[in-house]
Amino acid sequence: MTGRSEDLFDFIASSLHRFVGKGNDSVQSSVTKELGFTFSFTVKKTSVSSGVLIKWTKAFAIKNMVGKEVAGALQQALARKGLNMRVAVLVNDTVGTLALGCYHDADTVAAVIIGTGTNACYWERTDAIIKCQGLLTTSRCMVVNMERGNFLSSHLPRTSYDIELDAESPNPNDQGFEKMISGMYLGDIVRRVILRMSEELDIFGPVSPRLYVPFALRAPAMTAMHEDDSPELSEVAKILKDILDVIDSNIYPSCSFSWAMTLVVCQAYTLALQIPDVPLKSRKLVVKICDVVTRRAAQLVAAGIVGVLKKIGRDGSSGITGGRSRSDIKMRRMAVDVEGSIYTQYTTFRDYLHEALHEILGEDIARHVVISGTERIRDRFMGIPFLLEYCALAFLAHSLLGEMAKLLAQSAVVPALVTSGSHGLCPSKLSGKSKRL
């Protein structure tokens, strides 16, 4: 996605304007409403309600927004639409998922998003975080937002399809892990494999021009083909016919790739090839391709989860001495909250993920790990994660101000502060706010 930041935030504000207009409240209400803003991109938080965009992911390429404050950009768009709203909390979707997980299950140690993109976060001891040395927190823990989609290592094997996809993407050499496992890219990996087979094995007859178009095959279509259980794989046949036989002029002009590839596509468009029905044998091959790509993605996601558990000493490997077996270690129950369209809507992926976790951890350890999330989809769309973070921060602020008031009560300056309400520290006002929260 390209364009101006104003267009993006105006679109969000317009959508919000329509949504509010459907309710009982007036759009131009005199009462300022508090707004939670979930922003699923890499941000440097500067306060509870503000943050500076570090970079775009998921094929976004709106250049004039990087390095700017995102909540402020939305606030300006809201003002342009006449909406009396204030961005009260800027929330990362993964951190919000962890908050929701902890609300439902006190044993939640981490959260993972696997949808259009991917990310993970987890609870870490503050003394294990180098840049937080000396920082005192009541719980002695802190949530670490990993931004793991950008992980890439020489130990992470990539195929030629991964390398080509990365090179032709709007952000090459960036978000390498995300490009191997997330919904934004899984369908295109499958497309690239099918294209290579079409060129080298002639499994579909003449090569369709659509196969040269990046993202012509999306994750929903790939999922439908993979989970087609009809005897003749009729859904696979239908989707392949759409991809191979239909020339969509709306897709071609918007795609940017090498001039050499463009010439090939133009020649194919000129020929207007008609593709025959795909034989059952070829349909089965396509399903197998979907299966291999999906299983690899699920195994990588599982490895990422185990990596987090290993980091916090919850994978069963900590404390092993004297050759004791893993079954001798007393394990505690732990929950990992997983959300995102690939996990919640792709049953086969979900099954492969659970299978891979058991394979990596072993049955003795894996039985203590609870992967949850699908039953709480409604909560996510009701904004519960935002409310949890907002209330937690409000409670923390009130607690800190209460402690400050106690200290001030022991000093000679407290009468002036209390009577004037200076800096908002008036105990009576704090009490009222606490009751409303």
CSV table of C-alpha atoms in Angstrom, one decimal:
chain,number,residue,atom,x,y,z
A,1,MET,CA,0.0,0.0,0.0
A,2,THR,CA,1.4,3.4,-1.0
A,3,GLY,CA,0.1,6.9,-0.7
A,4,ARG,CA,0.0,9.8,1.8
A,5,SER,CA,-0.3,9.4,5.5
A,6,GLU,CA,-3.1,12.0,5.5
A,7,ASP,CA,-5.1,9.7,3.2
A,8,LEU,CA,-4.6,6.7,5.5
A,9,PHE,CA,-5.6,8.4,8.7
A,10,ASP,CA,-8.5,10.2,7.0
A,11,PHE,CA,-9.8,6.8,5.9
A,12,ILE,CA,-9.6,5.6,9.5
A,13,ALA,CA,-11.4,8.8,10.7
A,14,SER,CA,-14.1,8.5,8.0
A,15,SER,CA,-14.7,4.8,9.0
A,16,LEU,CA,-15.0,5.8,12.6
A,17,HIS,CA,-17.3,8.7,11.7
A,18,ARG,CA,-19.6,6.3,9.9
A,19,PHE,CA,-19.5,3.9,12.8
A,20,VAL,CA,-20.3,6.5,15.4
A,21,GLY,CA,-23.1,7.9,13.2
A,22,LYS,CA,-24.9,4.5,13.4
A,23,GLY,CA,-25.2,4.8,17.2
A,24,ASN,CA,-27.3,6.9,19.4
A,25,ASP,CA,-24.6,9.5,20.2
A,26,SER,CA,-24.2,12.5,18.1
A,27,VAL,CA,-21.0,12.7,15.9
A,28,GLN,CA,-20.4,16.2,17.0
A,29,SER,CA,-21.0,15.5,20.7
A,30,SER,CA,-19.9,18.1,23.2
A,31,VAL,CA,-18.5,15.3,25.4
A,32,THR,CA,-14.9,14.2,24.5
A,33,LYS,CA,-14.8,10.4,24.0
A,34,GLU,CA,-11.7,8.4,24.9
A,35,LEU,CA,-10.4,6.4,22.0
A,36,GLY,CA,-8.1,3.4,22.0
A,37,PHE,CA,-5.9,3.1,18.9
A,38,THR,CA,-4.4,-0.3,18.0
A,39,PHE,CA,-1.5,0.2,15.6
A,40,SER,CA,0.1,-3.0,14.4
A,41,PHE,CA,3.4,-1.6,13.2
A,42,THR,CA,6.8,-1.0,14.8
A,43,VAL,CA,6.6,2.1,17.0
A,44,LYS,CA,8.8,3.7,19.6
A,45,LYS,CA,6.5,4.6,22.4
A,46,THR,CA,7.0,8.1,23.8
A,47,SER,CA,4.0,8.0,26.2
A,48,VAL,CA,0.9,6.0,27.0
A,49,SER,CA,-0.9,7.6,24.1
A,50,SER,CA,1.8,8.4,21.6
A,51,GLY,CA,4.5,6.8,19.6
A,52,VAL,CA,6.8,7.4,16.7
A,53,LEU,CA,6.6,5.1,13.7
A,54,ILE,CA,9.9,3.3,13.1
A,55,LYS,CA,9.0,1.5,9.9
A,56,TRP,CA,6.1,0.1,7.9
A,57,THR,CA,5.6,-3.7,7.4
A,58,LYS,CA,3.1,-5.9,5.6
A,59,ALA,CA,3.8,-4.2,2.2
A,60,PHE,CA,2.9,-0.7,3.5
A,61,ALA,CA,5.1,2.0,2.0
A,62,ILE,CA,3.8,5.3,3.1
A,63,LYS,CA,7.1,7.2,3.3
A,64,ASN,CA,6.1,10.5,4.7
A,65,MET,CA,4.9,8.9,8.0
A,66,VAL,CA,8.1,7.1,9.2
A,67,GLY,CA,9.7,9.0,12.1
A,68,LYS,CA,6.4,10.8,12.9
A,69,GLU,CA,4.0,10.5,15.8
A,70,VAL,CA,1.1,8.2,14.8
A,71,ALA,CA,-1.5,9.0,17.4
A,72,GLY,CA,-1.1,12.7,16.6
A,73,ALA,CA,-1.7,12.0,13.0
A,74,LEU,CA,-4.9,10.2,13.8
A,75,GLN,CA,-5.9,13.0,16.2
A,76,GLN,CA,-5.5,15.5,13.4
A,77,ALA,CA,-7.7,13.4,11.1
A,78,LEU,CA,-10.4,13.1,13.8
A,79,ALA,CA,-10.4,16.9,14.1
A,80,ARG,CA,-10.7,17.2,10.3
A,81,LYS,CA,-13.8,15.0,10.4
A,82,GLY,CA,-15.3,16.9,13.3
A,83,LEU,CA,-15.1,14.0,15.8
A,84,ASN,CA,-14.7,15.1,19.4
A,85,MET,CA,-12.4,12.2,20.4
A,86,ARG,CA,-9.1,11.9,22.2
A,87,VAL,CA,-6.6,9.1,21.6
A,88,ALA,CA,-6.2,7.9,25.2
A,89,VAL,CA,-4.0,4.8,24.6
A,90,LEU,CA,-1.8,3.7,21.8
A,91,VAL,CA,-1.8,-0.1,21.9
A,92,ASN,CA,0.3,-2.7,20.1
A,93,ASP,CA,-2.0,-5.6,19.0
A,94,THR,CA,0.3,-8.2,20.4
A,95,VAL,CA,0.6,-6.6,23.8
A,96,GLY,CA,-3.1,-6.2,23.9
A,97,THR,CA,-3.5,-9.9,23.2
A,98,LEU,CA,-1.2,-10.6,26.1
A,99,ALA,CA,-3.3,-8.3,28.4
A,100,LEU,CA,-6.4,-10.2,27.3
A,101,GLY,CA,-4.7,-13.5,27.8
A,102,CYS,CA,-3.6,-12.6,31.4
A,103,TYR,CA,-7.2,-11.4,32.1
A,104,HIS,CA,-8.6,-14.8,31.2
A,105,ASP,CA,-5.7,-16.9,32.4
A,106,ALA,CA,-3.2,-15.9,35.1
A,107,ASP,CA,-0.8,-18.5,33.8
A,108,THR,CA,-0.3,-16.7,30.5
A,109,VAL,CA,3.4,-16.0,29.8
A,110,ALA,CA,3.4,-14.9,26.1
A,111,ALA,CA,1.2,-13.9,23.2
A,112,VAL,CA,1.6,-14.5,19.5
A,113,ILE,CA,0.0,-12.9,16.5
A,114,ILE,CA,-0.1,-14.9,13.3
A,115,GLY,CA,-2.3,-13.2,10.8
A,116,THR,CA,-1.5,-10.8,7.9
A,117,GLY,CA,1.8,-10.2,9.8
A,118,THR,CA,3.4,-11.7,12.9
A,119,ASN,CA,4.7,-10.7,16.2
A,120,ALA,CA,5.2,-12.0,19.8
A,121,CYS,CA,5.6,-10.6,23.2
A,122,TYR,CA,6.2,-12.1,26.6
A,123,TRP,CA,6.7,-11.4,30.3
A,124,GLU,CA,10.4,-10.9,31.3
A,125,ARG,CA,12.1,-10.2,34.6
A,126,THR,CA,13.3,-6.6,34.6
A,127,ASP,CA,16.7,-7.7,35.9
A,128,ALA,CA,17.1,-9.8,32.6
A,129,ILE,CA,16.5,-6.7,30.4
A,130,ILE,CA,19.8,-4.9,29.9
A,131,LYS,CA,18.4,-1.4,29.2
A,132,CYS,CA,16.1,-1.7,32.3
A,133,GLN,CA,18.9,-2.4,34.8
A,134,GLY,CA,18.1,-0.5,38.0
A,135,LEU,CA,14.4,0.1,37.1
A,136,LEU,CA,12.1,-0.8,39.9
A,137,THR,CA,8.7,-2.2,39.2
A,138,THR,CA,6.1,-3.6,41.6
A,139,SER,CA,5.9,-7.0,39.8
A,140,ARG,CA,9.6,-7.0,38.9
A,141,CYS,CA,8.5,-8.0,35.4
A,142,MET,CA,7.9,-6.2,32.1
A,143,VAL,CA,6.3,-7.0,28.8
A,144,VAL,CA,8.8,-7.3,26.0
A,145,ASN,CA,7.4,-6.6,22.5
A,146,MET,CA,9.7,-8.7,20.3
A,147,GLU,CA,8.8,-7.4,16.9
A,148,ARG,CA,9.9,-10.8,15.8
A,149,GLY,CA,8.7,-10.5,12.2
A,150,ASN,CA,12.0,-8.9,11.5
A,151,PHE,CA,14.0,-11.9,12.8
A,152,LEU,CA,16.4,-13.3,10.2
A,153,SER,CA,19.4,-15.5,10.8
A,154,SER,CA,21.8,-17.6,8.8
A,155,HIS,CA,20.5,-20.6,10.9
A,156,LEU,CA,17.0,-19.9,9.4
A,157,PRO,CA,17.1,-21.8,6.0
A,158,ARG,CA,15.4,-19.9,3.1
A,159,THR,CA,14.5,-21.4,-0.2
A,160,SER,CA,14.9,-19.7,-3.6
A,161,TYR,CA,11.2,-18.8,-3.4
A,162,ASP,CA,11.7,-16.9,-0.1
A,163,ILE,CA,14.7,-15.1,-1.5
A,164,GLU,CA,12.9,-14.0,-4.7
A,165,LEU,CA,9.8,-12.9,-2.7
A,166,ASP,CA,12.0,-10.8,-0.4
A,167,ALA,CA,13.9,-9.2,-3.3
A,168,GLU,CA,10.7,-8.2,-5.1
A,169,SER,CA,8.9,-6.9,-2.0
A,170,PRO,CA,8.6,-3.2,-1.1
A,171,ASN,CA,10.9,-3.8,1.9
A,172,PRO,CA,13.7,-6.2,0.8
A,173,ASN,CA,16.0,-7.5,3.5
A,174,ASP,CA,13.4,-6.7,6.1
A,175,GLN,CA,10.8,-8.7,8.0
A,176,GLY,CA,12.4,-12.0,6.8
A,177,PHE,CA,10.6,-14.2,9.4
A,178,GLU,CA,7.3,-12.6,8.7
A,179,LYS,CA,7.7,-13.3,5.0
A,180,MET,CA,8.0,-17.1,5.7
A,181,ILE,CA,5.0,-17.6,8.0
A,182,SER,CA,2.4,-14.9,7.8
A,183,GLY,CA,-0.9,-14.6,5.8
A,184,MET,CA,0.4,-11.7,3.7
A,185,TYR,CA,3.0,-14.0,2.0
A,186,LEU,CA,2.0,-17.7,2.3
A,187,GLY,CA,-0.2,-17.5,-0.8
A,188,ASP,CA,2.5,-15.9,-2.8
A,189,ILE,CA,5.0,-18.5,-1.8
A,190,VAL,CA,2.6,-21.1,-3.1
A,191,ARG,CA,2.1,-19.1,-6.3
A,192,ARG,CA,5.8,-19.0,-6.9
A,193,VAL,CA,6.1,-22.8,-6.5
A,194,ILE,CA,3.2,-23.4,-8.9
A,195,LEU,CA,4.8,-21.0,-11.4
A,196,ARG,CA,8.1,-22.8,-11.3
A,197,MET,CA,6.4,-26.1,-11.9
A,198,SER,CA,4.3,-24.7,-14.7
A,199,GLU,CA,7.4,-23.5,-16.5
A,200,GLU,CA,9.5,-26.6,-16.0
A,201,LEU,CA,6.9,-29.4,-15.9
A,202,ASP,CA,4.1,-28.0,-18.0
A,203,ILE,CA,1.5,-29.3,-15.5
A,204,PHE,CA,-1.2,-26.8,-16.6
A,205,GLY,CA,-0.4,-26.5,-20.2
A,206,PRO,CA,0.6,-22.9,-21.4
A,207,VAL,CA,1.8,-20.8,-18.5
A,208,SER,CA,-1.0,-18.4,-17.4
A,209,PRO,CA,-0.1,-14.7,-17.3
A,210,ARG,CA,-1.8,-14.5,-13.9
A,211,LEU,CA,0.9,-16.7,-12.4
A,212,TYR,CA,3.4,-13.9,-13.0
A,213,VAL,CA,1.4,-11.4,-11.0
A,214,PRO,CA,2.6,-11.0,-7.4
A,215,PHE,CA,-0.1,-11.9,-4.8
A,216,ALA,CA,-2.5,-13.2,-7.4
A,217,LEU,CA,-3.0,-16.1,-5.0
A,218,ARG,CA,-4.0,-14.9,-1.5
A,219,ALA,CA,-4.0,-16.8,1.8
A,220,PRO,CA,-7.8,-17.3,1.9
A,221,ALA,CA,-7.8,-19.0,-1.5
A,222,MET,CA,-4.7,-21.1,-0.5
A,223,THR,CA,-6.5,-22.1,2.7
A,224,ALA,CA,-9.7,-23.1,0.7
A,225,MET,CA,-7.6,-25.3,-1.6
A,226,HIS,CA,-5.6,-26.9,1.2
A,227,GLU,CA,-8.7,-27.8,3.1
A,228,ASP,CA,-10.8,-29.0,0.2
A,229,ASP,CA,-12.0,-32.5,1.1
A,230,SER,CA,-14.2,-33.1,-1.9
A,231,PRO,CA,-13.4,-36.3,-3.9
A,232,GLU,CA,-12.7,-34.4,-7.1
A,233,LEU,CA,-11.1,-31.4,-5.3
A,234,SER,CA,-13.8,-29.2,-6.9
A,235,GLU,CA,-12.8,-26.1,-4.9
A,236,VAL,CA,-9.2,-26.4,-6.0
A,237,ALA,CA,-10.4,-26.7,-9.6
A,238,LYS,CA,-12.5,-23.5,-9.2
A,239,ILE,CA,-9.7,-21.4,-7.7
A,240,LEU,CA,-7.1,-22.6,-10.1
A,241,LYS,CA,-9.4,-21.8,-13.0
A,242,ASP,CA,-9.8,-18.3,-11.6
A,243,ILE,CA,-6.1,-17.9,-11.3
A,244,LEU,CA,-5.0,-19.6,-14.6
A,245,ASP,CA,-7.8,-18.6,-17.0
A,246,VAL,CA,-9.2,-15.2,-16.0
A,247,ILE,CA,-7.2,-12.2,-17.1
A,248,ASP,CA,-7.9,-9.4,-14.5
A,249,SER,CA,-6.8,-6.1,-16.0
A,250,ASN,CA,-7.2,-4.4,-12.6
A,251,ILE,CA,-4.4,-6.4,-11.1
A,252,TYR,CA,-1.8,-6.1,-13.8
A,253,PRO,CA,-1.2,-2.3,-13.9
A,254,SER,CA,-0.9,-2.0,-10.1
A,255,CYS,CA,1.9,-4.5,-9.7
A,256,SER,CA,5.5,-3.4,-9.9
A,257,PHE,CA,8.2,-5.9,-10.8
A,258,SER,CA,11.2,-6.2,-13.1
A,259,TRP,CA,10.9,-5.0,-16.7
A,260,ALA,CA,11.9,-8.4,-18.0
A,261,MET,CA,8.9,-10.0,-16.2
A,262,THR,CA,6.7,-7.2,-17.4
A,263,LEU,CA,7.5,-8.1,-21.1
A,264,VAL,CA,6.7,-11.7,-20.5
A,265,VAL,CA,3.3,-10.8,-19.0
A,266,CYS,CA,2.6,-8.4,-21.8
A,267,GLN,CA,3.3,-11.1,-24.4
A,268,ALA,CA,1.0,-13.5,-22.5
A,269,TYR,CA,-1.7,-10.9,-22.3
A,270,THR,CA,-1.4,-10.4,-26.1
A,271,LEU,CA,-1.8,-14.1,-26.7
A,272,ALA,CA,-4.8,-14.3,-24.4
A,273,LEU,CA,-4.2,-18.0,-23.7
A,274,GLN,CA,-7.1,-20.2,-22.8
A,275,ILE,CA,-6.2,-22.7,-20.1
A,276,PRO,CA,-8.0,-26.1,-20.1
A,277,ASP,CA,-9.5,-27.6,-17.0
A,278,VAL,CA,-6.8,-28.7,-14.5
A,279,PRO,CA,-6.6,-32.5,-14.2
A,280,LEU,CA,-7.2,-34.1,-10.8
A,281,LYS,CA,-3.5,-35.2,-10.6
A,282,SER,CA,-2.4,-31.6,-10.9
A,283,ARG,CA,-5.0,-30.5,-8.3
A,284,LYS,CA,-3.6,-33.0,-5.9
A,285,LEU,CA,-0.1,-31.6,-6.5
A,286,VAL,CA,-1.3,-28.1,-5.7
A,287,VAL,CA,-2.8,-29.3,-2.4
A,288,LYS,CA,0.5,-30.9,-1.6
A,289,ILE,CA,2.3,-27.6,-2.3
A,290,CYS,CA,-0.1,-25.8,0.1
A,291,ASP,CA,0.5,-28.5,2.7
A,292,VAL,CA,4.3,-28.2,2.6
A,293,VAL,CA,4.3,-24.4,2.8
A,294,THR,CA,1.7,-24.4,5.6
A,295,ARG,CA,3.5,-27.1,7.6
A,296,ARG,CA,6.8,-25.2,7.4
A,297,ALA,CA,5.1,-22.0,8.6
A,298,ALA,CA,3.5,-23.8,11.5
A,299,GLN,CA,6.8,-25.4,12.5
A,300,LEU,CA,8.6,-22.0,12.4
A,301,VAL,CA,5.9,-20.4,14.5
A,302,ALA,CA,6.2,-23.3,17.0
A,303,ALA,CA,10.0,-22.9,17.1
A,304,GLY,CA,9.5,-19.2,17.9
A,305,ILE,CA,7.1,-20.0,20.8
A,306,VAL,CA,9.6,-22.6,22.2
A,307,GLY,CA,12.4,-20.0,21.8
A,308,VAL,CA,10.4,-17.7,24.1
A,309,LEU,CA,9.8,-20.5,26.6
A,310,LYS,CA,13.4,-21.3,26.6
A,311,LYS,CA,14.4,-17.7,27.2
A,312,ILE,CA,12.3,-17.5,30.4
A,313,GLY,CA,13.3,-21.0,31.5
A,314,ARG,CA,9.9,-22.6,30.9
A,315,ASP,CA,10.7,-25.2,28.2
A,316,GLY,CA,11.8,-27.9,30.7
A,317,SER,CA,15.5,-27.5,30.0
A,318,SER,CA,16.4,-25.3,32.9
A,319,GLY,CA,17.8,-26.9,36.1
A,320,ILE,CA,18.8,-30.2,34.4
A,321,THR,CA,21.8,-31.6,36.3
A,322,GLY,CA,23.4,-35.0,36.7
A,323,GLY,CA,21.8,-36.4,33.7
A,324,ARG,CA,18.2,-36.2,35.0
A,325,SER,CA,15.5,-36.8,32.5
A,326,ARG,CA,13.1,-34.1,31.5
A,327,SER,CA,10.3,-36.0,33.1
A,328,ASP,CA,12.0,-35.5,36.5
A,329,ILE,CA,11.5,-31.8,36.3
A,330,LYS,CA,8.5,-30.4,38.1
A,331,MET,CA,6.7,-28.3,35.4
A,332,ARG,CA,4.1,-25.6,36.0
A,333,ARG,CA,1.2,-25.0,33.7
A,334,MET,CA,1.7,-22.1,31.2
A,335,ALA,CA,-0.5,-20.5,28.6
A,336,VAL,CA,0.4,-18.9,25.3
A,337,ASP,CA,-2.3,-16.7,23.8
A,338,VAL,CA,-2.3,-17.0,20.0
A,339,GLU,CA,-4.5,-14.7,17.8
A,340,GLY,CA,-4.6,-13.7,14.1
A,341,SER,CA,-6.6,-14.9,11.1
A,342,ILE,CA,-4.1,-17.6,10.1
A,343,TYR,CA,-4.4,-19.3,13.5
A,344,THR,CA,-8.1,-18.7,14.2
A,345,GLN,CA,-9.4,-19.4,10.7
A,346,TYR,CA,-7.0,-22.0,9.3
A,347,THR,CA,-7.7,-25.3,11.0
A,348,THR,CA,-4.9,-27.2,9.4
A,349,PHE,CA,-2.3,-24.6,10.3
A,350,ARG,CA,-3.6,-24.7,13.9
A,351,ASP,CA,-3.3,-28.5,14.0
A,352,TYR,CA,0.2,-28.4,12.5
A,353,LEU,CA,1.3,-25.8,15.1
A,354,HIS,CA,0.1,-27.9,18.0
A,355,GLU,CA,1.8,-31.0,16.5
A,356,ALA,CA,5.1,-29.1,16.0
A,357,LEU,CA,5.0,-27.9,19.6
A,358,HIS,CA,4.7,-31.4,20.9
A,359,GLU,CA,7.4,-32.6,18.6
A,360,ILE,CA,9.9,-29.9,19.7
A,361,LEU,CA,9.1,-29.9,23.4
A,362,GLY,CA,8.3,-33.6,23.9
A,363,GLU,CA,5.1,-34.9,25.3
A,364,ASP,CA,6.1,-34.5,29.0
A,365,ILE,CA,6.7,-30.8,28.6
A,366,ALA,CA,4.1,-30.0,25.9
A,367,ARG,CA,1.2,-31.2,28.1
A,368,HIS,CA,1.9,-28.3,30.4
A,369,VAL,CA,1.6,-25.8,27.6
A,370,VAL,CA,-1.9,-24.4,26.8
A,371,ILE,CA,-2.3,-22.7,23.5
A,372,SER,CA,-5.5,-20.6,23.6
A,373,GLY,CA,-7.2,-17.8,21.9
A,374,THR,CA,-9.8,-18.9,19.4
A,375,GLU,CA,-12.7,-18.8,21.9
A,376,ARG,CA,-11.9,-15.2,22.7
A,377,ILE,CA,-12.2,-13.7,19.1
A,378,ARG,CA,-15.3,-11.8,20.1
A,379,ASP,CA,-13.5,-10.1,23.0
A,380,ARG,CA,-10.8,-8.8,20.6
A,381,PHE,CA,-13.3,-7.1,18.4
A,382,MET,CA,-15.0,-5.6,21.4
A,383,GLY,CA,-11.9,-3.7,22.3
A,384,ILE,CA,-11.3,-5.6,25.6
A,385,PRO,CA,-7.5,-5.4,25.3
A,386,PHE,CA,-7.6,-1.6,25.0
A,387,LEU,CA,-9.8,-1.4,28.0
A,388,LEU,CA,-7.6,-3.6,30.1
A,389,GLU,CA,-4.5,-1.6,29.3
A,390,TYR,CA,-6.3,1.7,29.8
A,391,CYS,CA,-7.7,0.6,33.2
A,392,ALA,CA,-4.4,-0.8,34.3
A,393,LEU,CA,-2.6,2.4,33.4
A,394,ALA,CA,-5.3,4.5,35.1
A,395,PHE,CA,-5.0,2.3,38.3
A,396,LEU,CA,-1.2,2.6,38.2
A,397,ALA,CA,-1.4,6.4,37.9
A,398,HIS,CA,-3.9,6.6,40.7
A,399,SER,CA,-1.7,4.4,42.9
A,400,LEU,CA,1.4,6.4,42.3
A,401,LEU,CA,-0.4,9.7,43.0
A,402,GLY,CA,-1.8,8.2,46.1
A,403,GLU,CA,1.7,7.3,47.3
A,404,MET,CA,2.8,10.8,46.5
A,405,ALA,CA,-0.1,12.3,48.5
A,406,LYS,CA,0.9,10.2,51.5
A,407,LEU,CA,4.4,11.5,51.3
A,408,LEU,CA,3.1,15.1,50.9
A,409,ALA,CA,0.9,14.7,54.0
A,410,GLN,CA,4.0,14.3,56.1
A,411,SER,CA,5.5,17.6,54.8
A,412,ALA,CA,4.8,21.2,55.5
A,413,VAL,CA,3.8,22.1,52.0
A,414,VAL,CA,0.8,19.8,51.8
A,415,PRO,CA,-1.9,22.4,52.8
A,416,ALA,CA,-1.1,24.6,49.9
A,417,LEU,CA,-1.2,21.7,47.5
A,418,VAL,CA,-4.4,20.2,48.8
A,419,THR,CA,-6.3,23.5,48.9
A,420,SER,CA,-5.2,24.6,45.4
A,421,GLY,CA,-5.3,21.2,43.7
A,422,SER,CA,-1.9,22.0,42.2
A,423,HIS,CA,-0.7,19.5,39.6
A,424,GLY,CA,-3.9,17.5,39.9
A,425,LEU,CA,-2.9,16.0,43.2
A,426,CYS,CA,-6.0,17.0,45.2
A,427,PRO,CA,-6.9,13.8,47.2
A,428,SER,CA,-10.6,14.6,46.9
A,429,LYS,CA,-10.4,14.7,43.1
A,430,LEU,CA,-8.3,11.5,43.0
A,431,SER,CA,-10.9,9.7,45.0
A,432,GLY,CA,-13.7,10.8,42.7
A,433,LYS,CA,-11.7,9.6,39.6
A,434,SER,CA,-11.0,6.3,41.3
A,435,LYS,CA,-14.7,5.6,42.0
A,436,ARG,CA,-15.6,6.4,38.3
A,437,LEU,CA,-12.9,4.0,37.1
